[in-house]
Coordinates of N, CA and C in Angstrom, one line a residue:
X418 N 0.8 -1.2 0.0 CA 0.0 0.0 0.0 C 0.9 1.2 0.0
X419 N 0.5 2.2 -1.0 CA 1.2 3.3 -0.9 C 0.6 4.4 -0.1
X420 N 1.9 4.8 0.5 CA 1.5 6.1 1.2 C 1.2 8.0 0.3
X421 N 0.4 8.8 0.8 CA 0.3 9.9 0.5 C 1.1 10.8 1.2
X422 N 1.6 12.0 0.4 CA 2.2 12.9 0.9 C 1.2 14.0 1.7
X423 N 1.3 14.9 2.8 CA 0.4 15.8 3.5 C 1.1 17.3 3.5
X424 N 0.9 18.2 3.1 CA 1.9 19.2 3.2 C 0.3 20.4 4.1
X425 N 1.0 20.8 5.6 CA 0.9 21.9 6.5 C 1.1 23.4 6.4
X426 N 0.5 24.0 6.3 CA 1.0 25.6 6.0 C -0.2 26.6 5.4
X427 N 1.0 27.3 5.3 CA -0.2 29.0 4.6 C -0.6 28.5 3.0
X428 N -1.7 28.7 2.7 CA -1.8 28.5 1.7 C -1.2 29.3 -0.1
X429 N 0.2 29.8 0.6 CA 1.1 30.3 0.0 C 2.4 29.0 -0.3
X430 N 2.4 28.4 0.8 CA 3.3 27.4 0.9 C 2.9 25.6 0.3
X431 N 1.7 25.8 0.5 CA 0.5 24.7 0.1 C 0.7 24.6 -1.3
X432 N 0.4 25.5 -1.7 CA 0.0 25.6 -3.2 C 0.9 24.9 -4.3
X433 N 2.3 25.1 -4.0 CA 3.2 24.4 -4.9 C 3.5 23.4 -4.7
X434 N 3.1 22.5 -3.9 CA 2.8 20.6 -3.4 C 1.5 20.8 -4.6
X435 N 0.4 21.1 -3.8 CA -0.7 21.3 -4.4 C -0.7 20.9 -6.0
X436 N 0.1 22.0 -7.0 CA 0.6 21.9 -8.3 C 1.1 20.6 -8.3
X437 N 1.8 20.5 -7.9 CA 2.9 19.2 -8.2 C 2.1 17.9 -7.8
X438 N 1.0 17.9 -7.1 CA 0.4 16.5 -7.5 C 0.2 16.2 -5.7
X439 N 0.4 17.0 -4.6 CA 0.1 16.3 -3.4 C -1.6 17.1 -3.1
X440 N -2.1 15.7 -3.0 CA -3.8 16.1 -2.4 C -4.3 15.9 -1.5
X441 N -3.4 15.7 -0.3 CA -3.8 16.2 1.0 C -2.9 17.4 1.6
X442 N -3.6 18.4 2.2 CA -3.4 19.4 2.9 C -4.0 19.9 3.5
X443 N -3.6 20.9 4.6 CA -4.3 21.5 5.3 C -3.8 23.0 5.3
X444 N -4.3 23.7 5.3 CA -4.0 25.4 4.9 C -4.5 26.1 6.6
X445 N -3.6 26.6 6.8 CA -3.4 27.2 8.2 C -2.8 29.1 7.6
X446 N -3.8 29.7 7.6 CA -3.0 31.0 7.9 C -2.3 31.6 8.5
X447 N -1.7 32.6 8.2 CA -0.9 33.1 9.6 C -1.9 33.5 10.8
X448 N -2.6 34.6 10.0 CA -3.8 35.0 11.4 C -4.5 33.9 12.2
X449 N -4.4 32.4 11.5 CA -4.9 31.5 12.3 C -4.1 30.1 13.3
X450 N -2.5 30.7 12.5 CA -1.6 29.7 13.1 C -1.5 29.3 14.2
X451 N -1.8 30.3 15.7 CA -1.8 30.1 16.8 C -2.9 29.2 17.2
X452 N -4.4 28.9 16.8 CA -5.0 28.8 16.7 C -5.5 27.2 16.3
X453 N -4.9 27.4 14.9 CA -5.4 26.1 14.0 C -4.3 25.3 14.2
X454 N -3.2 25.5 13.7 CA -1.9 24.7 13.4 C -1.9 23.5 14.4
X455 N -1.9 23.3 15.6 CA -2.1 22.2 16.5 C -3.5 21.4 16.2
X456 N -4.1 21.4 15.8 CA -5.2 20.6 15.4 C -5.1 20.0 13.9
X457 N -4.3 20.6 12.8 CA -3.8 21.0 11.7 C -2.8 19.6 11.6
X458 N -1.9 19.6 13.0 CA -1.0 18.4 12.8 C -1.7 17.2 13.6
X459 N -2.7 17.4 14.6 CA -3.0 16.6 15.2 C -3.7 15.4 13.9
X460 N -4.9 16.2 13.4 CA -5.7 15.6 12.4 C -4.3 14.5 11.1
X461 N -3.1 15.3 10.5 CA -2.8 14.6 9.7 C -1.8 13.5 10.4
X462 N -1.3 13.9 11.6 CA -1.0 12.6 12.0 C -1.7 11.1 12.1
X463 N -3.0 11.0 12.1 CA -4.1 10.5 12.5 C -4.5 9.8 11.2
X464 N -4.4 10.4 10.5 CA -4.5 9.9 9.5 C -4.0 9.0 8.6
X465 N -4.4 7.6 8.3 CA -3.3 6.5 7.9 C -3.2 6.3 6.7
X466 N -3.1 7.0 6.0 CA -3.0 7.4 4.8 C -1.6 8.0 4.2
X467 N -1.5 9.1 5.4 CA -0.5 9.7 5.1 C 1.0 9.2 5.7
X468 N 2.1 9.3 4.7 CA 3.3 8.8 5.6 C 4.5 9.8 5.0
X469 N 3.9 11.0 4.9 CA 5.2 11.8 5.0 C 4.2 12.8 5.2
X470 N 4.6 14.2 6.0 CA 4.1 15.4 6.4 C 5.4 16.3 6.0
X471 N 5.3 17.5 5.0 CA 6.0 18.6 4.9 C 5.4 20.1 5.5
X472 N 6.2 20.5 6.3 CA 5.8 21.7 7.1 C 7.0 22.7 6.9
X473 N 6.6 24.2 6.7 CA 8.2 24.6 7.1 C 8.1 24.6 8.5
X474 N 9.3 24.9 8.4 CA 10.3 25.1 9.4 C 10.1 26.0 10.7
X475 N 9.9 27.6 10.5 CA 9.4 28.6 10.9 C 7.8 28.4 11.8
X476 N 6.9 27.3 11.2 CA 6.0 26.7 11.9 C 6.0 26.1 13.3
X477 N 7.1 25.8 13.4 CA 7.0 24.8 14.8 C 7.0 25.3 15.8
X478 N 7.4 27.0 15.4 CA 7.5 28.0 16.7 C 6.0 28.2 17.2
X479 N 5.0 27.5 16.6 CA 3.8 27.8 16.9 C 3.2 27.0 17.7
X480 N 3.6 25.7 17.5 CA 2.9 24.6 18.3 C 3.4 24.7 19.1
X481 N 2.3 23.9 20.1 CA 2.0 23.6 21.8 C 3.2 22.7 22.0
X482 N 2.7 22.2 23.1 CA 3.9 20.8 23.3 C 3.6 19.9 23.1
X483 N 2.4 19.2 22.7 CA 2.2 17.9 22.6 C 1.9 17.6 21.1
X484 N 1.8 19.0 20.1 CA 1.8 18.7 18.7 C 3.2 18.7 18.2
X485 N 3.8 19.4 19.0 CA 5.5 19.5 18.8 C 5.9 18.1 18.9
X486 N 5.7 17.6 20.0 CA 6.1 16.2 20.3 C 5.8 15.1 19.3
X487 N 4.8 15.1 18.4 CA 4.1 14.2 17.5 C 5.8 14.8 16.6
X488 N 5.6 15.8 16.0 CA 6.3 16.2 15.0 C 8.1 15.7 15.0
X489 N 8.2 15.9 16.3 CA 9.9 15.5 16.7 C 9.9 14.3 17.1
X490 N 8.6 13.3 17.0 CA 9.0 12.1 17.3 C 8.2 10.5 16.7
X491 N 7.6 11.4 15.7 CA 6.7 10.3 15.1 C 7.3 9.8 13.4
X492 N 7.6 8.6 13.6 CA 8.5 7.5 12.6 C 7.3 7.8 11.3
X493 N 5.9 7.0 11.8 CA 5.1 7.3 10.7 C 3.7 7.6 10.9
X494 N 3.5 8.9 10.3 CA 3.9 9.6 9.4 C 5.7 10.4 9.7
X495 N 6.2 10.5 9.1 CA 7.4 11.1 9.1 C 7.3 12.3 8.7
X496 N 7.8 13.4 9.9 CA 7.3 15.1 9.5 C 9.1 14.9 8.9
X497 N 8.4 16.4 8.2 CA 9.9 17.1 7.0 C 9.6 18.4 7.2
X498 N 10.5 18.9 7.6 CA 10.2 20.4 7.3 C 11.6 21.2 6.5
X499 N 10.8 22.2 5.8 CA 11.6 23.0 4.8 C 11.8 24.4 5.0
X500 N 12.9 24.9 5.0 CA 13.3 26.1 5.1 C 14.1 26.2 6.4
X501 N 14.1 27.2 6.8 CA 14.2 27.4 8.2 C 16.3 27.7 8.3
X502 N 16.9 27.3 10.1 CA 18.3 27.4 10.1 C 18.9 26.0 9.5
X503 N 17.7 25.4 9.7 CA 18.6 24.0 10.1 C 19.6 23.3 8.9
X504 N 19.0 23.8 8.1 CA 19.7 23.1 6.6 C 19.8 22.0 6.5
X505 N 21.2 21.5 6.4 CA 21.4 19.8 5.7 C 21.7 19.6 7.1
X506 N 22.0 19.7 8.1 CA 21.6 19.3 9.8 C 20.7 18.9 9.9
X507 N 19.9 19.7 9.5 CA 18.5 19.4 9.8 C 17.6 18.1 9.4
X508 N 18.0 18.7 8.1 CA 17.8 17.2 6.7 C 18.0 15.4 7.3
X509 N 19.8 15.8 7.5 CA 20.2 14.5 8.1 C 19.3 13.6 9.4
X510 N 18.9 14.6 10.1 CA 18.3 14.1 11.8 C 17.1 13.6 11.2
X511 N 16.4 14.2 10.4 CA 14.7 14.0 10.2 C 15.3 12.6 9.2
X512 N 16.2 12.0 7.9 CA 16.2 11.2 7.7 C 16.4 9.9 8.8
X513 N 17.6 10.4 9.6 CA 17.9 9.0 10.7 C 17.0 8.6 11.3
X514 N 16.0 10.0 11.7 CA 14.8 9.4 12.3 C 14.2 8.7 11.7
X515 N 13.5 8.8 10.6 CA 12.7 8.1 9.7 C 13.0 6.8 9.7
X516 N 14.5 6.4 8.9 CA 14.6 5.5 8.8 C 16.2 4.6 9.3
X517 N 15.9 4.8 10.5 CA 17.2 4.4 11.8 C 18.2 4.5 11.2
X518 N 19.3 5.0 10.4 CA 20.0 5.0 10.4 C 21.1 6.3 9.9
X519 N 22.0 6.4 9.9 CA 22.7 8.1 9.7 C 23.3 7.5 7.7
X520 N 22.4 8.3 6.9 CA 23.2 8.1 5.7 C 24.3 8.5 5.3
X521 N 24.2 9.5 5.6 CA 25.6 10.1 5.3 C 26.4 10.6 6.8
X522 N 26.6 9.4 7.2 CA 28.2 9.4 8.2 C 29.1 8.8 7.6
X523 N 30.5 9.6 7.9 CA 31.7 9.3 7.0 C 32.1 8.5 8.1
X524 N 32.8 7.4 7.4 CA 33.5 6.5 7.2 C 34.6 6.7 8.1

C-alpha cells in the first residue's frame, strides 16, 4: 500500500505541493496559526493514509507541546520540514529518524 504525501502551511506554501500533485493538505493562515496549526497536525498525524508530512520550518514556533512532540517524534507519518536554520543538519536528523540510520556518516 502506498502512502500519501500531506503538506501543513499558509496556503502560499500549500499551493506548490498542491501543483505538483500532493492532495492532502491542510492550509493554516498566519492570522490563524496560533490557533489552527495544532489541530492541523493533530488531524494529519491521525490519518493512515499519510506517511510523509511537509511543514516549514518557521511553523513549529507555533505549536503547543504535545503537537511538537508528535512532529519531533513520530516514525510514521514522518514530519519534513523546509526552510528554516537548520539546513542539511536538519535534513540529516529527520532522515535518521525516519529510517534508523545516519546516511551520510563518514566512514
Amino acid at each position: 500500500m502506498s502512502q500519501e504525501i500531506a503538506v501543513i502551511g499558509s496556503p502560499e506554501f500549500t499551493t506548490g505541493f498542491r501543483l505538483a500533485g500532493v492532495r492532502k493538505f491542510e492550509n493554516v493562515t498566519p492570522e490563524e496559526k496560533s490557533n489552527e496549526l495544532d489541530d492541523a497536525v493533530r488531524s494529519v498525524a491521525r490519518d493512515q493514509e499519510v506517511g510523509i508530512v511537509v511543514m516549514h520550518a518557521e511553523d513549529l514556533d507555533y505549536l503547543s507541546r504535545e503537537p511538537r512532540s508528535i512532529v519531533d517524534t513520530s516514525v510514521e507519518p514522518t514530519f519534513v520540514t523546509v526552510g528554516g536554520e537548520a539546513g542539511s543538519s536538519g535534513l540529516r536528523e529527520q532522515i535518521k529518524r525516519a529510517i534508523g540510520i545516519d546516511l551520510m556518516e563518514e566512514d
